[in-house]
Amino acid sequence: MADPHAPTPIRREDHGAVARLVLSSPQNYNALSREMIAALRDALATIAADEAVRVVVIAAEGKAFSAGHDLRQMQAARGEADGGRGAYESLFADCAALMQAIPALPQPVIAEVQGIATAAGCQLVASCDMAVAAEGTRFGVNGVNIGLFCSTPMVAVTRAIPAKAAFELLTTGAFIDAARAAELGLVNRVVPAERLTAETMALAGTVAAKLPAAIRMGKRAFQAQRGLSLADAYTHAGEVMCENMMLPDTDEGLTAFLEKRPPAWADQPISASAGKVSSSQ
């Protein structure tokens, strides 16, 4: 049974329409323990129903974004009657549910990454819609180095970067730096470490400044079309475009553009600067 007095492994900070979820377990390099996974899932479930939140940032305290699963916790499970099999099945199922909740979330999710993101930590980055990394950050799916192939992180990573690059990382256990991660498409941009939070929040603020209904609709369509054939993807996208066109705020946006004036939306976006903070990670 969980200790009700134990400190929460994440911290939520709201900055206007941007919600920051900060992994707050630096003593174990923000490992994705059972408690961390549960806390993240609960926080995302709450945010999903909150229309005031337009963008989510997942950040972390300390020297690492996340070093992956809690290996001490995993090894301790071997002492159970079934040798840990039930605990492992539950852990990986819960982690898979978390990683699927991120692309399913109505709001875009941006990873703010520093230090290292390894194994399930790299999986978390790959599962986010976008990522900003500090210079000097390293990424890897290096479980193979200890005899554990990163099969579950592989699912997200192979959907974020080219297959051959992913397979090399999975089989060699090598790290890549932030620049290479950007080349492969694992992160969107690399910034000076002292500017990491400010740059991430600037990106979040830019997205939050768009029409919320269009962003929610667009993210849902973006995820849906990825699993479809080319023809079915265009059919689905066309239906979404029609649905988007029928919104009163879209009518106003197009009319305002043609009349060369700012739109007067009912679902009013915030200014791009509203998500910015001056602190660094």
mmCIF file of C-alpha atoms in Angstrom:
data_model
loop_
_atom_site.group_PDB
_atom_site.id
_atom_site.type_symbol
_atom_site.label_atom_id
_atom_site.label_comp_id
_atom_site.label_asym_id
_atom_site.label_seq_id
_atom_site.Cartn_x
_atom_site.Cartn_y
_atom_site.Cartn_z
ATOM 1 C CA MET A 1 0.000 0.000 0.000
ATOM 2 C CA ALA A 2 1.342 3.406 -0.959
ATOM 3 C CA ASP A 3 2.448 5.717 1.830
ATOM 4 C CA PRO A 4 -0.019 8.667 1.833
ATOM 5 C CA HIS A 5 2.683 10.842 3.379
ATOM 6 C CA ALA A 6 5.325 10.032 0.782
ATOM 7 C CA PRO A 7 6.381 12.987 -1.394
ATOM 8 C CA THR A 8 4.864 13.030 -4.856
ATOM 9 C CA PRO A 9 7.370 12.123 -7.588
ATOM 10 C CA ILE A 10 6.076 14.896 -9.861
ATOM 11 C CA ARG A 11 5.232 18.551 -9.429
ATOM 12 C CA ARG A 12 2.676 20.466 -11.477
ATOM 13 C CA GLU A 13 3.218 24.134 -12.289
ATOM 14 C CA ASP A 14 0.678 26.180 -14.237
ATOM 15 C CA HIS A 15 1.867 29.100 -16.370
ATOM 16 C CA GLY A 16 -1.213 30.580 -18.019
ATOM 17 C CA ALA A 17 -2.502 27.935 -20.430
ATOM 18 C CA VAL A 18 0.678 25.840 -20.151
ATOM 19 C CA ALA A 19 0.891 23.073 -17.543
ATOM 20 C CA ARG A 20 4.390 21.907 -16.584
ATOM 21 C CA LEU A 21 4.750 18.437 -15.100
ATOM 22 C CA VAL A 22 8.165 18.253 -13.469
ATOM 23 C CA LEU A 23 9.666 14.863 -12.622
ATOM 24 C CA SER A 24 10.862 15.435 -9.062
ATOM 25 C CA SER A 25 12.891 12.399 -8.059
ATOM 26 C CA PRO A 26 16.466 13.486 -8.821
ATOM 27 C CA GLN A 27 17.914 11.107 -6.216
ATOM 28 C CA ASN A 28 17.243 8.181 -8.583
ATOM 29 C CA TYR A 29 17.626 10.185 -11.796
ATOM 30 C CA ASN A 30 13.853 10.485 -12.186
ATOM 31 C CA ALA A 31 13.477 6.771 -12.791
ATOM 32 C CA LEU A 32 10.097 5.677 -14.088
ATOM 33 C CA SER A 33 9.186 3.764 -10.960
ATOM 34 C CA ARG A 34 5.684 2.420 -10.401
ATOM 35 C CA GLU A 35 4.960 5.540 -8.376
ATOM 36 C CA MET A 36 6.301 7.908 -11.050
ATOM 37 C CA ILE A 37 4.281 6.208 -13.782
ATOM 38 C CA ALA A 38 1.094 6.325 -11.689
ATOM 39 C CA ALA A 39 1.622 9.991 -10.817
ATOM 40 C CA LEU A 40 2.163 10.947 -14.456
ATOM 41 C CA ARG A 41 -0.897 9.007 -15.603
ATOM 42 C CA ASP A 42 -3.052 10.655 -12.922
ATOM 43 C CA ALA A 43 -1.772 14.127 -13.800
ATOM 44 C CA LEU A 44 -2.396 13.618 -17.523
ATOM 45 C CA ALA A 45 -5.907 12.290 -16.867
ATOM 46 C CA THR A 46 -6.696 15.440 -14.895
ATOM 47 C CA ILE A 47 -5.238 17.698 -17.580
ATOM 48 C CA ALA A 48 -7.128 15.913 -20.373
ATOM 49 C CA ALA A 49 -10.408 17.140 -18.904
ATOM 50 C CA ASP A 50 -9.142 20.686 -18.296
ATOM 51 C CA GLU A 51 -9.906 22.912 -21.288
ATOM 52 C CA ALA A 52 -7.977 25.777 -19.669
ATOM 53 C CA VAL A 53 -4.761 23.840 -20.338
ATOM 54 C CA ARG A 54 -3.697 24.154 -23.966
ATOM 55 C CA VAL A 55 -0.159 22.748 -23.886
ATOM 56 C CA VAL A 56 1.686 20.384 -21.524
ATOM 57 C CA VAL A 57 5.431 20.398 -20.842
ATOM 58 C CA ILE A 58 7.114 17.393 -19.214
ATOM 59 C CA ALA A 59 10.345 18.508 -17.560
ATOM 60 C CA ALA A 60 12.621 17.155 -14.821
ATOM 61 C CA GLU A 61 14.702 18.190 -11.837
ATOM 62 C CA GLY A 62 18.364 17.397 -11.438
ATOM 63 C CA LYS A 63 21.081 16.026 -13.684
ATOM 64 C CA ALA A 64 18.886 13.656 -15.690
ATOM 65 C CA PHE A 65 15.579 13.847 -17.484
ATOM 66 C CA SER A 66 15.022 10.158 -16.744
ATOM 67 C CA ALA A 67 17.280 7.118 -16.510
ATOM 68 C CA GLY A 68 14.446 4.739 -17.384
ATOM 69 C CA HIS A 69 12.770 2.131 -15.210
ATOM 70 C CA ASP A 70 13.744 1.791 -11.540
ATOM 71 C CA LEU A 71 16.098 -1.200 -11.718
ATOM 72 C CA ARG A 72 16.292 -1.601 -7.933
ATOM 73 C CA GLN A 73 12.520 -1.847 -7.792
ATOM 74 C CA MET A 74 12.507 -4.330 -10.653
ATOM 75 C CA GLN A 75 15.152 -6.539 -9.056
ATOM 76 C CA ALA A 76 13.328 -6.507 -5.714
ATOM 77 C CA ALA A 77 10.311 -8.066 -7.435
ATOM 78 C CA ARG A 78 12.338 -11.243 -8.107
ATOM 79 C CA GLY A 79 11.733 -12.205 -4.475
ATOM 80 C CA GLU A 80 8.014 -12.649 -5.085
ATOM 81 C CA ALA A 81 6.455 -16.103 -5.376
ATOM 82 C CA ASP A 82 6.326 -16.020 -9.177
ATOM 83 C CA GLY A 83 9.839 -14.687 -9.510
ATOM 84 C CA GLY A 84 8.513 -11.239 -10.341
ATOM 85 C CA ARG A 85 6.639 -12.141 -13.518
ATOM 86 C CA GLY A 86 3.355 -10.615 -12.340
ATOM 87 C CA ALA A 87 5.078 -7.430 -11.183
ATOM 88 C CA TYR A 88 6.877 -7.067 -14.506
ATOM 89 C CA GLU A 89 3.688 -7.612 -16.497
ATOM 90 C CA SER A 90 1.922 -4.961 -14.423
ATOM 91 C CA LEU A 91 4.835 -2.501 -14.683
ATOM 92 C CA PHE A 92 5.179 -2.739 -18.452
ATOM 93 C CA ALA A 93 1.406 -2.594 -18.970
ATOM 94 C CA ASP A 94 1.155 0.540 -16.834
ATOM 95 C CA CYS A 95 4.095 2.118 -18.630
ATOM 96 C CA ALA A 96 2.568 1.282 -22.019
ATOM 97 C CA ALA A 97 -0.683 2.908 -20.916
ATOM 98 C CA LEU A 98 1.234 6.063 -19.929
ATOM 99 C CA MET A 99 3.082 6.236 -23.238
ATOM 100 C CA GLN A 100 -0.204 5.846 -25.131
ATOM 101 C CA ALA A 101 -1.932 8.472 -22.986
ATOM 102 C CA ILE A 102 0.502 11.141 -24.200
ATOM 103 C CA PRO A 103 -0.374 11.034 -27.925
ATOM 104 C CA ALA A 104 -4.033 10.498 -26.967
ATOM 105 C CA LEU A 105 -4.076 13.634 -24.804
ATOM 106 C CA PRO A 106 -6.103 16.468 -26.400
ATOM 107 C CA GLN A 107 -3.292 18.942 -25.716
ATOM 108 C CA PRO A 108 0.144 18.870 -27.378
ATOM 109 C CA VAL A 109 2.897 17.578 -25.069
ATOM 110 C CA ILE A 110 6.476 18.886 -25.210
ATOM 111 C CA ALA A 111 9.408 17.156 -23.507
ATOM 112 C CA GLU A 112 12.011 19.470 -21.940
ATOM 113 C CA VAL A 113 15.126 17.307 -21.756
ATOM 114 C CA GLN A 114 18.472 17.668 -20.011
ATOM 115 C CA GLY A 115 21.292 15.398 -18.876
ATOM 116 C CA ILE A 116 20.349 11.928 -20.017
ATOM 117 C CA ALA A 117 17.215 10.221 -21.309
ATOM 118 C CA THR A 118 17.816 6.502 -21.392
ATOM 119 C CA ALA A 119 15.695 3.386 -21.948
ATOM 120 C CA ALA A 120 12.141 4.192 -20.758
ATOM 121 C CA GLY A 121 13.285 7.798 -20.285
ATOM 122 C CA CYS A 122 14.103 7.947 -23.998
ATOM 123 C CA GLN A 123 10.745 6.250 -24.622
ATOM 124 C CA LEU A 124 9.045 9.091 -22.754
ATOM 125 C CA VAL A 125 10.764 11.677 -24.969
ATOM 126 C CA ALA A 126 9.831 9.741 -28.115
ATOM 127 C CA SER A 127 6.202 9.510 -26.970
ATOM 128 C CA CYS A 128 5.827 13.282 -26.636
ATOM 129 C CA ASP A 129 4.566 15.338 -29.575
ATOM 130 C CA MET A 130 7.657 17.553 -29.551
ATOM 131 C CA ALA A 131 10.909 17.808 -27.621
ATOM 132 C CA VAL A 132 13.474 20.482 -26.805
ATOM 133 C CA ALA A 133 16.884 19.335 -25.559
ATOM 134 C CA ALA A 134 19.719 21.121 -23.828
ATOM 135 C CA GLU A 135 23.146 21.005 -25.422
ATOM 136 C CA GLY A 136 25.074 18.125 -23.897
ATOM 137 C CA THR A 137 22.037 15.889 -23.411
ATOM 138 C CA ARG A 138 22.550 12.203 -24.260
ATOM 139 C CA PHE A 139 19.934 9.727 -25.440
ATOM 140 C CA GLY A 140 19.991 5.947 -25.547
ATOM 141 C CA VAL A 141 18.013 2.729 -25.360
ATOM 142 C CA ASN A 142 20.882 0.868 -23.809
ATOM 143 C CA GLY A 143 19.260 -1.911 -21.807
ATOM 144 C CA VAL A 144 21.103 -4.406 -23.997
ATOM 145 C CA ASN A 145 24.272 -3.453 -22.104
ATOM 146 C CA ILE A 146 22.871 -5.186 -19.002
ATOM 147 C CA GLY A 147 21.205 -8.024 -20.869
ATOM 148 C CA LEU A 148 17.742 -6.480 -21.194
ATOM 149 C CA PHE A 149 16.753 -5.522 -24.731
ATOM 150 C CA CYS A 150 14.677 -2.305 -24.659
ATOM 151 C CA SER A 151 11.652 -3.901 -26.314
ATOM 152 C CA THR A 152 9.001 -1.552 -24.919
ATOM 153 C CA PRO A 153 11.029 1.650 -25.460
ATOM 154 C CA MET A 154 11.586 0.341 -28.991
ATOM 155 C CA VAL A 155 7.897 0.871 -29.817
ATOM 156 C CA ALA A 156 8.023 4.638 -29.299
ATOM 157 C CA VAL A 157 11.570 5.108 -30.582
ATOM 158 C CA THR A 158 10.935 3.301 -33.880
ATOM 159 C CA ARG A 159 7.970 5.582 -34.457
ATOM 160 C CA ALA A 160 10.082 8.673 -33.844
ATOM 161 C CA ILE A 161 13.294 7.973 -35.769
ATOM 162 C CA PRO A 162 14.320 5.908 -38.830
ATOM 163 C CA ALA A 163 14.276 2.134 -38.341
ATOM 164 C CA LYS A 164 17.958 1.473 -39.047
ATOM 165 C CA ALA A 165 19.088 4.184 -36.645
ATOM 166 C CA ALA A 166 16.737 2.847 -33.973
ATOM 167 C CA PHE A 167 17.963 -0.729 -34.457
ATOM 168 C CA GLU A 168 21.574 0.374 -34.143
ATOM 169 C CA LEU A 169 20.840 2.102 -30.846
ATOM 170 C CA LEU A 170 18.892 -0.886 -29.543
ATOM 171 C CA THR A 171 21.544 -3.451 -30.418
ATOM 172 C CA THR A 172 24.724 -1.512 -29.603
ATOM 173 C CA GLY A 173 23.532 0.248 -26.443
ATOM 174 C CA ALA A 174 25.323 3.372 -27.657
ATOM 175 C CA PHE A 175 24.380 6.914 -26.701
ATOM 176 C CA ILE A 176 23.755 9.719 -29.159
ATOM 177 C CA ASP A 177 24.162 13.402 -28.393
ATOM 178 C CA ALA A 178 21.487 16.064 -28.716
ATOM 179 C CA ALA A 179 22.668 17.180 -32.141
ATOM 180 C CA ARG A 180 22.350 13.653 -33.527
ATOM 181 C CA ALA A 181 18.966 13.263 -31.825
ATOM 182 C CA ALA A 182 17.808 16.380 -33.676
ATOM 183 C CA GLU A 183 19.151 15.039 -36.985
ATOM 184 C CA LEU A 184 17.162 11.830 -36.490
ATOM 185 C CA GLY A 185 13.992 13.639 -35.443
ATOM 186 C CA LEU A 186 13.896 12.512 -31.817
ATOM 187 C CA VAL A 187 13.973 16.165 -30.703
ATOM 188 C CA ASN A 188 12.841 19.307 -32.494
ATOM 189 C CA ARG A 189 15.604 21.642 -31.410
ATOM 190 C CA VAL A 190 18.739 21.868 -29.282
ATOM 191 C CA VAL A 191 19.336 24.943 -27.141
ATOM 192 C CA PRO A 192 21.920 26.175 -24.626
ATOM 193 C CA ALA A 193 21.355 24.545 -21.247
ATOM 194 C CA GLU A 194 20.737 27.863 -19.527
ATOM 195 C CA ARG A 195 17.964 28.619 -22.030
ATOM 196 C CA LEU A 196 16.244 25.223 -21.910
ATOM 197 C CA THR A 197 13.158 26.156 -19.902
ATOM 198 C CA ALA A 198 12.738 29.548 -21.536
ATOM 199 C CA GLU A 199 12.975 28.111 -25.051
ATOM 200 C CA THR A 200 10.641 25.230 -24.259
ATOM 201 C CA MET A 201 8.085 27.547 -22.748
ATOM 202 C CA ALA A 202 8.380 29.899 -25.721
ATOM 203 C CA LEU A 203 7.492 26.996 -28.020
ATOM 204 C CA ALA A 204 4.632 26.026 -25.713
ATOM 205 C CA GLY A 205 3.405 29.615 -25.705
ATOM 206 C CA THR A 206 3.430 29.784 -29.493
ATOM 207 C CA VAL A 207 1.254 26.659 -29.734
ATOM 208 C CA ALA A 208 -1.026 27.848 -26.929
ATOM 209 C CA ALA A 209 -1.642 31.053 -28.881
ATOM 210 C CA LYS A 210 -3.394 29.178 -31.707
ATOM 211 C CA LEU A 211 -7.116 28.446 -31.830
ATOM 212 C CA PRO A 212 -7.538 25.717 -29.173
ATOM 213 C CA ALA A 213 -10.298 23.839 -30.988
ATOM 214 C CA ALA A 214 -8.177 23.630 -34.138
ATOM 215 C CA ILE A 215 -5.139 22.341 -32.219
ATOM 216 C CA ARG A 216 -7.179 19.694 -30.388
ATOM 217 C CA MET A 217 -8.812 18.585 -33.618
ATOM 218 C CA GLY A 218 -5.502 18.656 -35.475
ATOM 219 C CA LYS A 219 -3.603 16.592 -32.923
ATOM 220 C CA ARG A 220 -6.301 13.937 -32.935
ATOM 221 C CA ALA A 221 -6.214 13.791 -36.742
ATOM 222 C CA PHE A 222 -2.402 13.763 -36.826
ATOM 223 C CA GLN A 223 -2.270 10.663 -34.641
ATOM 224 C CA ALA A 224 -5.133 8.905 -36.437
ATOM 225 C CA GLN A 225 -3.779 9.292 -39.968
ATOM 226 C CA ARG A 226 -0.373 7.843 -39.113
ATOM 227 C CA GLY A 227 -1.831 4.351 -38.893
ATOM 228 C CA LEU A 228 -3.820 4.549 -42.114
ATOM 229 C CA SER A 229 -3.034 3.825 -45.733
ATOM 230 C CA LEU A 230 -2.350 6.859 -47.907
ATOM 231 C CA ALA A 231 -5.848 6.870 -49.400
ATOM 232 C CA ASP A 232 -7.562 6.341 -46.049
ATOM 233 C CA ALA A 233 -5.386 9.021 -44.464
ATOM 234 C CA TYR A 234 -6.531 11.567 -47.051
ATOM 235 C CA THR A 235 -10.162 10.524 -46.588
ATOM 236 C CA HIS A 236 -9.899 10.947 -42.834
ATOM 237 C CA ALA A 237 -7.991 14.230 -43.112
ATOM 238 C CA GLY A 238 -10.573 15.607 -45.523
ATOM 239 C CA GLU A 239 -13.350 14.806 -43.064
ATOM 240 C CA VAL A 240 -11.456 16.584 -40.294
ATOM 241 C CA MET A 241 -10.857 19.620 -42.517
ATOM 242 C CA CYS A 242 -14.599 19.808 -43.212
ATOM 243 C CA GLU A 243 -15.349 19.535 -39.500
ATOM 244 C CA ASN A 244 -12.805 22.271 -38.798
ATOM 245 C CA MET A 245 -14.297 24.504 -41.509
ATOM 246 C CA MET A 246 -17.709 24.286 -39.846
ATOM 247 C CA LEU A 247 -16.464 25.868 -36.614
ATOM 248 C CA PRO A 248 -17.768 29.423 -36.098
ATOM 249 C CA ASP A 249 -14.283 30.492 -34.973
ATOM 250 C CA THR A 250 -12.789 29.192 -38.225
ATOM 251 C CA ASP A 251 -15.376 31.164 -40.184
ATOM 252 C CA GLU A 252 -14.342 34.241 -38.213
ATOM 253 C CA GLY A 253 -10.638 33.500 -38.721
ATOM 254 C CA LEU A 254 -10.976 33.253 -42.501
ATOM 255 C CA THR A 255 -13.206 36.312 -42.695
ATOM 256 C CA ALA A 256 -10.778 38.321 -40.579
ATOM 257 C CA PHE A 257 -7.852 37.270 -42.777
ATOM 258 C CA LEU A 258 -9.680 38.331 -45.942
ATOM 259 C CA GLU A 259 -10.682 41.614 -44.312
ATOM 260 C CA LYS A 260 -7.101 42.152 -43.061
ATOM 261 C CA ARG A 261 -8.038 42.428 -39.374
ATOM 262 C CA PRO A 262 -7.396 40.381 -36.213
ATOM 263 C CA PRO A 263 -10.000 37.639 -35.634
ATOM 264 C CA ALA A 264 -12.501 38.033 -32.795
ATOM 265 C CA TRP A 265 -12.690 34.420 -31.669
ATOM 266 C CA ALA A 266 -15.129 33.235 -29.023
ATOM 267 C CA ASP A 267 -12.618 30.550 -27.969
ATOM 268 C CA GLN A 268 -9.980 33.218 -27.543
ATOM 269 C CA PRO A 269 -6.332 32.067 -27.729
ATOM 270 C CA ILE A 270 -3.828 33.555 -25.314
ATOM 271 C CA SER A 271 -0.856 35.649 -26.344
ATOM 272 C CA ALA A 272 2.265 33.721 -27.333
ATOM 273 C CA SER A 273 4.160 35.232 -24.420
ATOM 274 C CA ALA A 274 1.753 33.897 -21.792
ATOM 275 C CA GLY A 275 3.519 30.557 -21.567
ATOM 276 C CA LYS A 276 7.018 31.977 -21.135
ATOM 277 C CA VAL A 277 9.011 31.801 -17.934
ATOM 278 C CA SER A 278 12.442 33.199 -17.314
ATOM 279 C CA SER A 279 13.858 30.398 -15.148
ATOM 280 C CA SER A 280 16.198 27.749 -16.535
ATOM 281 C CA GLN A 281 16.382 24.047 -15.715
#
